[in-house]
CSV table of N, CA, C and O in Angstrom, one decimal:
chain,number,residue,atom,x,y,z
A,1,UNK,N,0.0,8.3,-8.1
A,1,UNK,CA,1.2,7.6,-8.6
A,1,UNK,C,0.9,7.1,-10.1
A,1,UNK,O,0.1,6.3,-10.2
A,2,UNK,N,1.6,7.7,-11.0
A,2,UNK,CA,1.4,7.3,-12.4
A,2,UNK,C,2.6,6.5,-12.9
A,2,UNK,O,3.7,6.7,-12.4
A,3,UNK,N,2.3,5.5,-13.7
A,3,UNK,CA,3.4,4.6,-14.2
A,3,UNK,C,3.4,4.6,-15.7
A,3,UNK,O,2.4,4.4,-16.3
A,4,UNK,N,4.6,5.0,-16.2
A,4,UNK,CA,4.8,4.9,-17.6
A,4,UNK,C,5.8,3.8,-17.9
A,4,UNK,O,6.9,3.8,-17.2
A,5,UNK,N,5.6,2.9,-18.8
A,5,UNK,CA,6.5,1.7,-19.0
A,5,UNK,C,7.0,1.8,-20.4
A,5,UNK,O,6.2,1.8,-21.3
A,6,UNK,N,8.3,1.7,-20.5
A,6,UNK,CA,8.9,1.7,-21.8
A,6,UNK,C,9.7,0.4,-21.9
A,6,UNK,O,10.5,0.1,-21.0
A,7,UNK,N,9.6,-0.4,-22.9
A,7,UNK,CA,10.4,-1.6,-23.0
A,7,UNK,C,11.0,-1.7,-24.4
A,7,UNK,O,10.5,-1.2,-25.3
A,8,UNK,N,12.1,-2.4,-24.4
A,8,UNK,CA,12.7,-2.8,-25.7
A,8,UNK,C,12.9,-4.3,-25.7
A,8,UNK,O,13.3,-4.9,-24.7
A,9,UNK,N,12.4,-5.0,-26.7
A,9,UNK,CA,12.5,-6.4,-26.8
A,9,UNK,C,13.4,-6.9,-27.9
A,9,UNK,O,13.4,-6.3,-29.0
A,10,UNK,N,14.1,-8.0,-27.6
A,10,UNK,CA,14.8,-8.6,-28.7
A,10,UNK,C,14.2,-10.0,-28.9
A,10,UNK,O,13.6,-10.6,-28.0
A,11,UNK,N,14.4,-10.6,-30.0
A,11,UNK,CA,13.7,-11.9,-30.4
A,11,UNK,C,14.4,-13.1,-29.9
A,11,UNK,O,14.0,-14.2,-30.1
A,12,UNK,N,15.5,-13.0,-29.1
A,12,UNK,CA,16.2,-14.1,-28.6
A,12,UNK,C,16.2,-14.1,-27.1
A,12,UNK,O,15.5,-13.3,-26.5
A,13,UNK,N,16.9,-15.0,-26.5
A,13,UNK,CA,16.9,-15.1,-25.0
A,13,UNK,C,17.8,-14.1,-24.4
A,13,UNK,O,18.3,-14.3,-23.3
A,14,UNK,N,18.1,-13.0,-25.1
A,14,UNK,CA,18.9,-11.9,-24.5
A,14,UNK,C,18.1,-11.1,-23.6
A,14,UNK,O,16.9,-11.2,-23.5
A,15,UNK,N,18.8,-10.3,-22.8
A,15,UNK,CA,18.1,-9.5,-21.8
A,15,UNK,C,17.3,-8.3,-22.5
A,15,UNK,O,17.6,-7.9,-23.5
A,16,UNK,N,16.2,-8.0,-21.8
A,16,UNK,CA,15.3,-6.9,-22.2
A,16,UNK,C,15.5,-5.7,-21.2
A,16,UNK,O,15.6,-6.0,-20.0
A,17,UNK,N,15.5,-4.5,-21.7
A,17,UNK,CA,15.5,-3.4,-20.9
A,17,UNK,C,14.1,-2.9,-20.6
A,17,UNK,O,13.3,-2.7,-21.5
A,18,UNK,N,13.8,-2.7,-19.3
A,18,UNK,CA,12.5,-2.2,-18.9
A,18,UNK,C,12.8,-0.8,-18.2
A,18,UNK,O,13.6,-0.8,-17.3
A,19,UNK,N,12.2,0.2,-18.7
A,19,UNK,CA,12.4,1.6,-18.1
A,19,UNK,C,11.0,2.0,-17.7
A,19,UNK,O,10.0,2.1,-18.4
A,20,UNK,N,10.9,2.4,-16.4
A,20,UNK,CA,9.6,2.9,-15.8
A,20,UNK,C,9.8,4.3,-15.3
A,20,UNK,O,10.8,4.6,-14.6
A,21,UNK,N,8.9,5.2,-15.6
A,21,UNK,CA,8.9,6.5,-15.1
A,21,UNK,C,7.7,6.7,-14.2
A,21,UNK,O,6.6,6.6,-14.6
A,22,UNK,N,8.0,7.1,-13.0
A,22,UNK,CA,6.9,7.4,-12.0
A,22,UNK,C,6.8,8.9,-11.8
A,22,UNK,O,7.7,9.6,-11.5
A,23,UNK,N,5.5,9.3,-12.0
A,23,UNK,CA,5.2,10.8,-11.8
A,23,UNK,C,3.9,11.0,-11.1
A,23,UNK,O,3.1,10.1,-11.1
A,24,UNK,N,3.8,12.2,-10.5
A,24,UNK,CA,2.5,12.6,-9.9
A,24,UNK,C,1.6,13.0,-11.0
A,24,UNK,O,2.1,13.2,-12.2
A,25,UNK,N,0.4,13.3,-10.7
A,25,UNK,CA,-0.6,13.8,-11.7
A,25,UNK,C,-0.1,15.1,-12.4
A,25,UNK,O,-0.4,15.3,-13.6
A,26,UNK,N,0.7,15.9,-11.7
A,26,UNK,CA,1.2,17.2,-12.3
A,26,UNK,C,2.5,17.0,-13.0
A,26,UNK,O,3.2,17.9,-13.3
A,27,UNK,N,2.9,15.7,-13.3
A,27,UNK,CA,4.1,15.4,-14.0
A,27,UNK,C,5.4,15.5,-13.2
A,27,UNK,O,6.5,15.3,-13.8
A,28,UNK,N,5.3,15.8,-11.9
A,28,UNK,CA,6.5,15.9,-11.1
A,28,UNK,C,7.0,14.4,-10.8
A,28,UNK,O,6.2,13.6,-10.5
A,29,UNK,N,8.3,14.2,-10.9
A,29,UNK,CA,8.8,12.8,-10.7
A,29,UNK,C,8.6,12.4,-9.2
A,29,UNK,O,8.7,13.2,-8.3
A,30,UNK,N,8.4,11.1,-9.0
A,30,UNK,CA,8.4,10.6,-7.6
A,30,UNK,C,9.7,10.0,-7.3
A,30,UNK,O,10.0,8.9,-7.7
A,31,UNK,N,10.5,10.8,-6.7
A,31,UNK,CA,11.9,10.4,-6.4
A,31,UNK,C,12.0,9.5,-5.2
A,31,UNK,O,11.3,9.6,-4.2
A,32,UNK,N,12.8,8.4,-5.3
A,32,UNK,CA,13.0,7.5,-4.3
A,32,UNK,C,11.9,6.4,-4.1
A,32,UNK,O,11.9,5.6,-3.2
A,33,UNK,N,10.9,6.4,-5.1
A,33,UNK,CA,9.9,5.3,-5.0
A,33,UNK,C,10.6,4.0,-5.2
A,33,UNK,O,11.5,3.8,-5.9
A,34,UNK,N,10.0,3.0,-4.6
A,34,UNK,CA,10.5,1.6,-4.7
A,34,UNK,C,9.7,0.8,-5.7
A,34,UNK,O,8.5,0.9,-5.7
A,35,UNK,N,10.4,0.2,-6.6
A,35,UNK,CA,9.7,-0.6,-7.6
A,35,UNK,C,10.2,-2.1,-7.5
A,35,UNK,O,11.4,-2.4,-7.4
A,36,UNK,N,9.2,-2.9,-7.5
A,36,UNK,CA,9.4,-4.4,-7.3
A,36,UNK,C,9.0,-5.0,-8.6
A,36,UNK,O,7.9,-4.8,-9.1
A,37,UNK,N,9.8,-5.8,-9.2
A,37,UNK,CA,9.5,-6.6,-10.5
A,37,UNK,C,9.5,-8.0,-10.1
A,37,UNK,O,10.5,-8.6,-9.7
A,38,UNK,N,8.3,-8.6,-10.2
A,38,UNK,CA,8.0,-10.0,-9.8
A,38,UNK,C,7.8,-10.9,-11.1
A,38,UNK,O,6.9,-10.6,-11.9
A,39,UNK,N,8.6,-11.9,-11.2
A,39,UNK,CA,8.4,-12.9,-12.3
A,39,UNK,C,7.0,-13.6,-12.1
A,39,UNK,O,6.8,-14.2,-11.1
A,40,UNK,N,6.1,-13.5,-13.1
A,40,UNK,CA,4.8,-14.1,-13.0
A,40,UNK,C,4.8,-15.6,-12.9
A,40,UNK,O,4.0,-16.2,-12.3
A,41,UNK,N,5.8,-16.3,-13.6
A,41,UNK,CA,5.8,-17.7,-13.6
A,41,UNK,C,6.6,-18.3,-12.3
A,41,UNK,O,6.4,-19.5,-12.0
A,42,UNK,N,7.3,-17.5,-11.7
A,42,UNK,CA,8.1,-17.9,-10.5
A,42,UNK,C,8.2,-16.7,-9.5
A,42,UNK,O,9.2,-15.9,-9.6
A,43,UNK,N,7.2,-16.6,-8.6
A,43,UNK,CA,7.2,-15.4,-7.8
A,43,UNK,C,8.3,-15.3,-6.8
A,43,UNK,O,8.4,-14.3,-6.0
A,44,UNK,N,9.2,-16.3,-6.7
A,44,UNK,CA,10.4,-16.2,-5.8
A,44,UNK,C,11.5,-15.4,-6.5
A,44,UNK,O,12.4,-15.0,-5.8
A,45,UNK,N,11.3,-15.1,-7.8
A,45,UNK,CA,12.3,-14.3,-8.6
A,45,UNK,C,11.8,-12.9,-8.6
A,45,UNK,O,10.9,-12.5,-9.3
A,46,UNK,N,12.4,-12.1,-7.7
A,46,UNK,CA,12.0,-10.7,-7.5
A,46,UNK,C,13.2,-9.8,-7.6
A,46,UNK,O,14.3,-10.1,-7.1
A,47,UNK,N,13.0,-8.7,-8.3
A,47,UNK,CA,14.0,-7.6,-8.4
A,47,UNK,C,13.5,-6.3,-7.8
A,47,UNK,O,12.3,-6.0,-7.9
A,48,UNK,N,14.4,-5.6,-7.2
A,48,UNK,CA,14.0,-4.3,-6.6
A,48,UNK,C,14.9,-3.2,-7.2
A,48,UNK,O,16.0,-3.4,-7.5
A,49,UNK,N,14.3,-2.0,-7.3
A,49,UNK,CA,15.1,-0.8,-7.7
A,49,UNK,C,14.4,0.4,-7.1
A,49,UNK,O,13.2,0.4,-6.7
A,50,UNK,N,15.1,1.5,-7.1
A,50,UNK,CA,14.6,2.8,-6.6
A,50,UNK,C,14.6,3.9,-7.7
A,50,UNK,O,15.6,3.9,-8.4
A,51,UNK,N,13.6,4.7,-7.7
A,51,UNK,CA,13.5,5.7,-8.7
A,51,UNK,C,14.6,6.8,-8.5
A,51,UNK,O,14.8,7.2,-7.3
A,52,UNK,N,15.2,7.3,-9.5
A,52,UNK,CA,16.2,8.3,-9.5
A,52,UNK,C,15.6,9.7,-9.4
A,52,UNK,O,14.3,9.8,-9.2
A,53,UNK,N,16.4,10.7,-9.5
A,53,UNK,CA,15.8,12.1,-9.3
A,53,UNK,C,14.9,12.5,-10.5
A,53,UNK,O,14.2,13.5,-10.3
A,54,UNK,N,14.8,11.7,-11.5
A,54,UNK,CA,13.9,12.0,-12.6
A,54,UNK,C,12.6,11.1,-12.5
A,54,UNK,O,11.8,11.1,-13.4
A,55,UNK,N,12.6,10.2,-11.4
A,55,UNK,CA,11.5,9.3,-11.3
A,55,UNK,C,11.6,8.1,-12.1
A,55,UNK,O,10.6,7.3,-12.3
A,56,UNK,N,12.8,7.8,-12.6
A,56,UNK,CA,13.0,6.7,-13.5
A,56,UNK,C,13.7,5.5,-12.8
A,56,UNK,O,14.6,5.6,-12.0
A,57,UNK,N,13.2,4.3,-13.2
A,57,UNK,CA,13.7,3.0,-12.7
A,57,UNK,C,14.0,2.2,-13.9
A,57,UNK,O,13.2,2.1,-14.8
A,58,UNK,N,15.2,1.5,-13.8
A,58,UNK,CA,15.6,0.7,-15.0
A,58,UNK,C,15.9,-0.8,-14.5
A,58,UNK,O,16.5,-1.0,-13.4
A,59,UNK,N,15.4,-1.7,-15.3
A,59,UNK,CA,15.8,-3.1,-15.1
A,59,UNK,C,16.3,-3.7,-16.4
A,59,UNK,O,15.8,-3.3,-17.5
A,60,UNK,N,17.2,-4.7,-16.3
A,60,UNK,CA,17.6,-5.4,-17.4
A,60,UNK,C,17.4,-6.9,-17.1
A,60,UNK,O,18.0,-7.5,-16.2
A,61,UNK,N,16.4,-7.5,-17.8
A,61,UNK,CA,15.9,-8.8,-17.4
A,61,UNK,C,15.7,-9.7,-18.7
A,61,UNK,O,15.6,-9.2,-19.8
A,62,UNK,N,15.5,-11.0,-18.4
A,62,UNK,CA,15.2,-11.9,-19.5
A,62,UNK,C,13.7,-11.7,-19.9
A,62,UNK,O,12.9,-11.4,-19.0
A,63,UNK,N,13.4,-11.8,-21.1
A,63,UNK,CA,12.0,-11.6,-21.5
A,63,UNK,C,11.1,-12.6,-21.0
A,63,UNK,O,11.3,-13.8,-21.2
A,64,UNK,N,10.1,-12.2,-20.2
A,64,UNK,CA,9.0,-13.0,-19.7
A,64,UNK,C,8.0,-12.1,-19.2
A,64,UNK,O,8.1,-10.9,-19.3
A,65,UNK,N,6.9,-12.6,-18.5
A,65,UNK,CA,5.9,-11.7,-18.0
A,65,UNK,C,6.2,-11.3,-16.5
A,65,UNK,O,6.6,-12.2,-15.8
A,66,UNK,N,6.0,-10.1,-16.2
A,66,UNK,CA,6.3,-9.6,-14.9
A,66,UNK,C,5.1,-8.8,-14.3
A,66,UNK,O,4.3,-8.3,-15.0
A,67,UNK,N,5.1,-8.8,-13.0
A,67,UNK,CA,4.2,-7.9,-12.2
A,67,UNK,C,5.1,-6.8,-11.7
A,67,UNK,O,6.1,-7.0,-11.2
A,68,UNK,N,4.6,-5.6,-11.9
A,68,UNK,CA,5.3,-4.4,-11.5
A,68,UNK,C,4.6,-3.8,-10.3
A,68,UNK,O,3.4,-3.5,-10.4
A,69,UNK,N,5.2,-3.6,-9.2
A,69,UNK,CA,4.6,-3.0,-8.0
A,69,UNK,C,5.5,-1.8,-7.6
A,69,UNK,O,6.6,-1.9,-7.3
A,70,UNK,N,4.8,-0.6,-7.6
A,70,UNK,CA,5.5,0.6,-7.2
A,70,UNK,C,4.9,1.2,-5.9
A,70,UNK,O,3.7,1.2,-5.8
A,71,UNK,N,5.8,1.6,-5.0
A,71,UNK,CA,5.3,2.2,-3.8
A,71,UNK,C,6.2,3.4,-3.4
A,71,UNK,O,7.4,3.4,-3.7
A,72,UNK,N,5.6,4.3,-2.7
A,72,UNK,CA,6.3,5.5,-2.2
A,72,UNK,C,5.5,6.1,-1.0
A,72,UNK,O,4.2,6.0,-1.0
A,73,UNK,N,6.1,6.6,0.0
A,73,UNK,CA,5.5,7.2,1.1
A,73,UNK,C,4.5,8.3,0.6
A,73,UNK,O,4.9,9.2,-0.2
A,74,UNK,N,3.3,8.3,1.1
A,74,UNK,CA,2.3,9.3,0.8
A,74,UNK,C,1.5,8.9,-0.5
A,74,UNK,O,0.6,9.7,-0.9
A,75,UNK,N,1.7,7.8,-1.1
A,75,UNK,CA,1.0,7.3,-2.3
A,75,UNK,C,0.5,5.9,-2.1
A,75,UNK,O,1.1,5.1,-1.3
A,76,UNK,N,-0.6,5.6,-2.8
A,76,UNK,CA,-1.1,4.2,-2.8
A,76,UNK,C,-0.2,3.4,-3.6
A,76,UNK,O,0.4,3.8,-4.6
A,77,UNK,N,0.0,2.1,-3.2
A,77,UNK,CA,0.8,1.2,-4.0
A,77,UNK,C,0.1,0.9,-5.3
A,77,UNK,O,-1.1,0.7,-5.3
A,78,UNK,N,0.9,0.9,-6.4
A,78,UNK,CA,0.4,0.7,-7.7
A,78,UNK,C,0.9,-0.7,-8.2
A,78,UNK,O,2.1,-0.9,-8.1
A,79,UNK,N,0.0,-1.5,-8.7
A,79,UNK,CA,0.4,-2.8,-9.3
A,79,UNK,C,-0.1,-2.9,-10.7
A,79,UNK,O,-1.3,-2.7,-10.9
A,80,UNK,N,0.8,-3.4,-11.6
A,80,UNK,CA,0.4,-3.6,-13.0
A,80,UNK,C,0.9,-5.0,-13.4
A,80,UNK,O,2.0,-5.4,-13.0
A,81,UNK,N,0.1,-5.7,-14.2
A,81,UNK,CA,0.6,-7.0,-14.7
A,81,UNK,C,-0.2,-8.0,-14.2
A,81,UNK,O,-0.2,-9.1,-14.1
């Protein structure tokens, strides 16, 4: 399970877009993977999303630090942050 993270940041308290692409080692998308975004300063604030047919997951969040946890059947769970 590979994780590519693309973010766009703004300098105010506006929302930030986080785009994550999940692929296998051979670059094939991991369709239907579950991604959990956990706020590092308040772990009760959790967002979930599922990878689309391109292996992409998108979040629109306030800028802060997050833990990203991705999981899918047949793969080890991956955690970054």
